[in-house]
Coordinates of C-alpha atoms in Angstrom, one line a residue:
X6 CA -39.4 -51.7 46.4
X7 CA -41.1 -53.5 49.0
X8 CA -44.8 -53.1 47.8
X9 CA -46.2 -54.2 51.3
X10 CA -44.5 -51.5 52.9
X11 CA -44.4 -48.6 50.0
X12 CA -47.9 -49.4 48.4
X13 CA -47.7 -46.5 46.0
X14 CA -44.0 -47.1 45.0
X15 CA -43.6 -47.9 41.1
X16 CA -40.4 -48.0 39.1
X17 CA -39.2 -47.9 35.8
X18 CA -35.7 -49.2 36.5
X19 CA -35.1 -52.7 37.3
X20 CA -34.5 -53.9 40.7
X21 CA -30.6 -54.2 41.6
X22 CA -31.5 -58.0 42.6
X23 CA -31.5 -58.5 38.9
X24 CA -28.2 -56.7 38.5
X25 CA -26.9 -59.1 41.1
X26 CA -28.3 -62.0 39.3
X27 CA -27.0 -60.9 35.9
X28 CA -23.5 -60.7 37.5
X29 CA -23.6 -64.2 39.0
X30 CA -24.8 -65.3 35.5
X31 CA -21.7 -63.7 34.1
X32 CA -19.4 -65.4 36.5
X33 CA -20.9 -68.9 36.2
X34 CA -20.8 -68.6 32.4
X35 CA -16.9 -68.0 32.4
X36 CA -16.4 -70.3 35.3
X37 CA -15.2 -67.4 37.8
X38 CA -15.4 -69.2 40.9
X39 CA -13.4 -67.1 43.1
X40 CA -13.9 -63.3 43.2
X41 CA -13.5 -60.3 45.6
X42 CA -16.2 -57.9 46.2
X43 CA -16.0 -54.1 46.8
X44 CA -19.0 -51.8 47.3
X45 CA -20.1 -48.5 48.6
X46 CA -21.2 -48.2 52.2
X47 CA -24.7 -46.8 51.3
X48 CA -28.1 -47.6 50.3
X49 CA -27.0 -48.5 46.8
X50 CA -24.0 -50.6 47.2
X51 CA -24.6 -52.5 50.5
X52 CA -28.0 -54.0 49.4
X53 CA -26.7 -54.8 45.8
X54 CA -23.5 -56.6 47.0
X55 CA -25.3 -58.5 49.8
X56 CA -27.7 -59.9 47.0
X57 CA -24.6 -60.9 45.1
X58 CA -23.0 -62.6 47.9
X59 CA -26.2 -64.6 48.8
X60 CA -26.5 -65.7 45.1
X61 CA -22.6 -66.4 45.0
X62 CA -22.9 -68.9 48.2
X63 CA -25.9 -70.5 46.5
X64 CA -24.1 -71.1 43.3
X65 CA -20.7 -72.2 44.9
X66 CA -18.8 -69.0 44.1
X67 CA -16.1 -68.1 46.6
X68 CA -15.5 -64.7 47.9
X69 CA -11.9 -63.8 48.8
X70 CA -11.7 -60.0 49.6
X71 CA -15.0 -58.1 50.8
X72 CA -14.5 -54.5 51.4
X73 CA -16.2 -51.3 51.5
X74 CA -15.9 -47.5 50.7
X75 CA -17.4 -44.7 52.8
X76 CA -17.9 -41.3 51.6
X77 CA -15.6 -40.0 54.3
X78 CA -12.6 -42.3 52.9
X79 CA -9.4 -40.8 53.3
X80 CA -6.4 -40.9 50.9
X81 CA -4.7 -43.3 53.5
X82 CA -7.8 -45.7 53.4
X83 CA -7.9 -45.8 49.8
X84 CA -4.2 -46.8 49.9
X85 CA -4.9 -49.4 52.6
X86 CA -7.9 -50.7 50.2
X87 CA -5.4 -50.6 47.2
X88 CA -2.9 -52.7 49.3
X89 CA -5.5 -55.3 50.1
X90 CA -6.6 -55.6 46.4
X91 CA -3.1 -56.2 45.3
X92 CA -2.2 -58.7 48.0
X93 CA -5.5 -60.7 47.5
X94 CA -5.7 -63.9 45.5
X95 CA -8.7 -63.4 43.3
X96 CA -8.2 -61.8 39.8
X97 CA -11.8 -61.0 39.3
X98 CA -13.4 -58.2 41.4
X99 CA -17.0 -57.3 41.3
X100 CA -17.7 -53.8 42.3
X101 CA -20.7 -52.4 43.5
X102 CA -20.2 -48.9 44.0
X103 CA -20.9 -45.2 43.3
X104 CA -18.9 -43.5 40.6
X105 CA -17.0 -41.1 42.9
X106 CA -15.9 -43.9 45.0
X107 CA -14.8 -45.8 41.8
X108 CA -12.6 -42.9 40.8
X109 CA -11.1 -42.6 44.2
X110 CA -9.9 -46.4 44.2
X111 CA -8.9 -46.3 40.6
X112 CA -6.6 -43.2 41.2
X113 CA -4.7 -45.1 43.8
X114 CA -4.5 -48.2 41.7
X115 CA -3.2 -46.0 38.9
X116 CA -0.6 -44.7 41.2
X117 CA 0.4 -48.1 42.2
X118 CA 0.9 -49.3 38.6
X119 CA 2.8 -46.1 37.8
X120 CA 5.3 -47.3 40.5
X121 CA 5.9 -50.6 38.7
X122 CA 3.1 -52.8 40.2
X123 CA 1.3 -53.8 36.9
X124 CA -1.0 -56.8 38.2
X125 CA -4.0 -57.0 36.1
X126 CA -7.6 -57.4 37.3
X127 CA -10.8 -58.3 35.5
X128 CA -13.7 -55.9 36.8
X129 CA -17.3 -56.6 36.9
X130 CA -19.1 -53.2 37.3
X131 CA -22.3 -52.2 38.6
X132 CA -24.5 -50.0 36.5
X133 CA -23.4 -46.6 38.3
X134 CA -20.1 -46.6 36.7
X135 CA -20.0 -49.2 33.8
X136 CA -20.9 -46.4 31.2
X137 CA -18.6 -43.7 32.8
X138 CA -16.6 -42.2 29.9
X139 CA -14.3 -40.6 32.5
X140 CA -13.3 -44.0 34.0
X141 CA -12.8 -45.6 30.4
X142 CA -10.7 -42.7 29.2
X143 CA -8.7 -42.1 32.4
X144 CA -8.3 -45.3 33.7
X145 CA -8.3 -47.5 30.4
X146 CA -5.6 -49.6 31.3
X147 CA -6.9 -50.7 34.5
X148 CA -10.3 -51.4 33.3
X149 CA -9.4 -53.0 29.9
X150 CA -11.6 -56.1 29.3
X151 CA -14.1 -55.2 32.2
X152 CA -17.9 -56.5 32.1
X153 CA -20.9 -54.5 33.6
X154 CA -24.4 -54.6 33.9
X155 CA -26.9 -51.8 32.4
X156 CA -30.6 -52.3 32.1
X157 CA -31.8 -53.2 28.5
X158 CA -33.2 -49.9 26.8
X159 CA -34.2 -48.6 23.7
X160 CA -32.4 -45.2 22.9
X161 CA -34.5 -42.4 22.0
X162 CA -33.0 -40.7 19.0
X163 CA -35.6 -37.7 19.1
X164 CA -34.5 -36.9 22.6
X165 CA -30.9 -36.9 21.4
X166 CA -31.6 -34.6 18.5
X167 CA -33.3 -32.3 20.9
X168 CA -30.6 -32.5 23.6
X169 CA -27.8 -32.1 21.2
X170 CA -29.3 -28.7 20.3
X171 CA -29.1 -27.4 24.1
X172 CA -26.2 -24.8 25.2
X173 CA -26.2 -22.9 28.5
X174 CA -27.4 -19.9 26.6
X175 CA -30.6 -21.5 24.9
X176 CA -31.5 -23.5 28.0
X177 CA -31.6 -21.0 31.0
X178 CA -34.8 -22.6 32.1
X179 CA -32.8 -25.3 33.6
X180 CA -30.8 -24.2 36.5
X181 CA -28.7 -27.2 36.4
X182 CA -27.7 -27.1 33.0
X183 CA -24.6 -24.8 33.3
X184 CA -23.1 -27.1 36.0
X185 CA -23.7 -29.9 33.7
X186 CA -21.9 -28.2 30.8
X187 CA -18.8 -27.3 33.0
X188 CA -18.6 -31.0 34.1
X189 CA -18.4 -32.1 30.5
X190 CA -16.0 -29.5 29.3
X191 CA -14.0 -29.4 32.8
X192 CA -14.4 -25.9 32.9
X193 CA -16.0 -22.7 34.7
X194 CA -18.6 -21.2 32.3
X195 CA -18.0 -17.5 32.8
X196 CA -14.3 -18.1 32.7
X197 CA -12.4 -21.0 31.2
X198 CA -15.1 -22.7 29.0
X199 CA -14.2 -23.4 25.4
X200 CA -16.7 -21.8 22.7
X201 CA -19.8 -21.5 24.8
X202 CA -22.0 -22.3 21.9
X203 CA -20.6 -25.9 21.7
X204 CA -23.1 -28.5 22.7
X205 CA -22.6 -31.2 25.5
X206 CA -23.0 -33.9 22.9
X207 CA -19.9 -32.7 21.3
X208 CA -17.7 -33.3 24.4
X209 CA -15.6 -36.5 24.1
X210 CA -17.0 -37.4 27.6
X211 CA -20.5 -37.6 26.4
X212 CA -22.2 -40.8 25.7
X213 CA -25.8 -41.7 25.4
X214 CA -26.8 -42.9 28.9
X215 CA -29.1 -46.3 29.0
X216 CA -31.1 -44.8 32.1
X217 CA -32.3 -41.8 29.8
X218 CA -35.2 -43.8 28.3
X219 CA -36.2 -45.1 31.7
X220 CA -36.4 -41.3 33.0
X221 CA -38.5 -40.5 30.1
X222 CA -40.7 -43.3 30.9
X223 CA -41.1 -42.3 34.3
X224 CA -41.9 -38.7 33.3
X225 CA -44.4 -39.9 30.9
X226 CA -46.1 -42.3 33.5
X227 CA -46.6 -39.6 36.1
X228 CA -47.8 -36.9 33.3
X229 CA -50.5 -39.7 32.0
X230 CA -51.6 -40.5 35.7
X231 CA -51.9 -36.8 36.7
X232 CA -53.9 -36.2 33.2
X233 CA -56.1 -39.2 34.1
X234 CA -56.8 -38.1 37.4
X235 CA -57.8 -34.5 36.3
X236 CA -60.1 -35.7 33.5
X237 CA -61.7 -38.3 35.9
X238 CA -62.1 -35.9 39.1
X239 CA -61.9 -32.2 38.2
X240 CA -64.3 -29.6 37.0
X241 CA -63.9 -28.0 33.9
X242 CA -62.3 -25.3 33.3
X243 CA -59.6 -26.4 36.2
X244 CA -59.8 -24.6 39.3
X245 CA -57.6 -25.3 42.5
X246 CA -59.1 -25.5 45.7
X247 CA -56.8 -23.9 48.2
X248 CA -58.6 -25.3 51.2
X249 CA -58.7 -29.1 50.4
X250 CA -55.4 -28.6 48.1
X251 CA -57.2 -30.3 45.3
X252 CA -59.0 -29.3 42.3
X253 CA -62.7 -28.3 42.2
X254 CA -64.9 -31.1 41.8
X255 CA -62.4 -33.5 43.7
X256 CA -63.0 -31.3 46.8
X257 CA -66.8 -31.7 46.5
X258 CA -66.3 -35.4 47.0
X259 CA -65.2 -34.8 50.5
X260 CA -67.5 -31.9 51.3
X261 CA -70.7 -34.0 50.8

């Protein structure tokens, strides 16, 4: 989001710098001065956790364990990371990580706990996984009491009403909807899915996502910008110019 480097970059989602600051504010409020950090080794986790560590140093918060997770992490690497977590001295863990990395780690922590090691941690979750119903249901004993950060948004009841009516049979225009349906019902659509007239909003895994209104804002922002461009620059009726790759009227500006 460097506007000097990317002059046409706009966002409807707050910067992750603000997310890191919110995590620091939370730690300071509860006087959690000694924490561990875990992050995804990618463009999401690395900048986010680096900002958190910078702010932690400025505010007198010490970091115990500081570890990253790669996409190619093997079960033995997850087990090694789990050992480090259980052997660390910090009970508060800030995890700026992608959803699939969180699932991989929690699966090994759950296995450790089923073998009798019941150490309890307090997790501070980044926005990529704080709202995950899969995490909350499958790993409830691990994450009970966790805190997390999501953008402040206003839910859109009109969109929910629309979305709650969709099924794979009446939403064929969306090529990804069937896969989305299969995820929420843990099934194969043409084989093992329940009543295929059921809606995604009826799945126990479904919850309203805080990012939906921000996506709607982004779509409307682009739509209004495109509409304004067409109104100000294009002849009516609208005709596309295949040579200039723009509309007639706009093309004439460059042709003298």
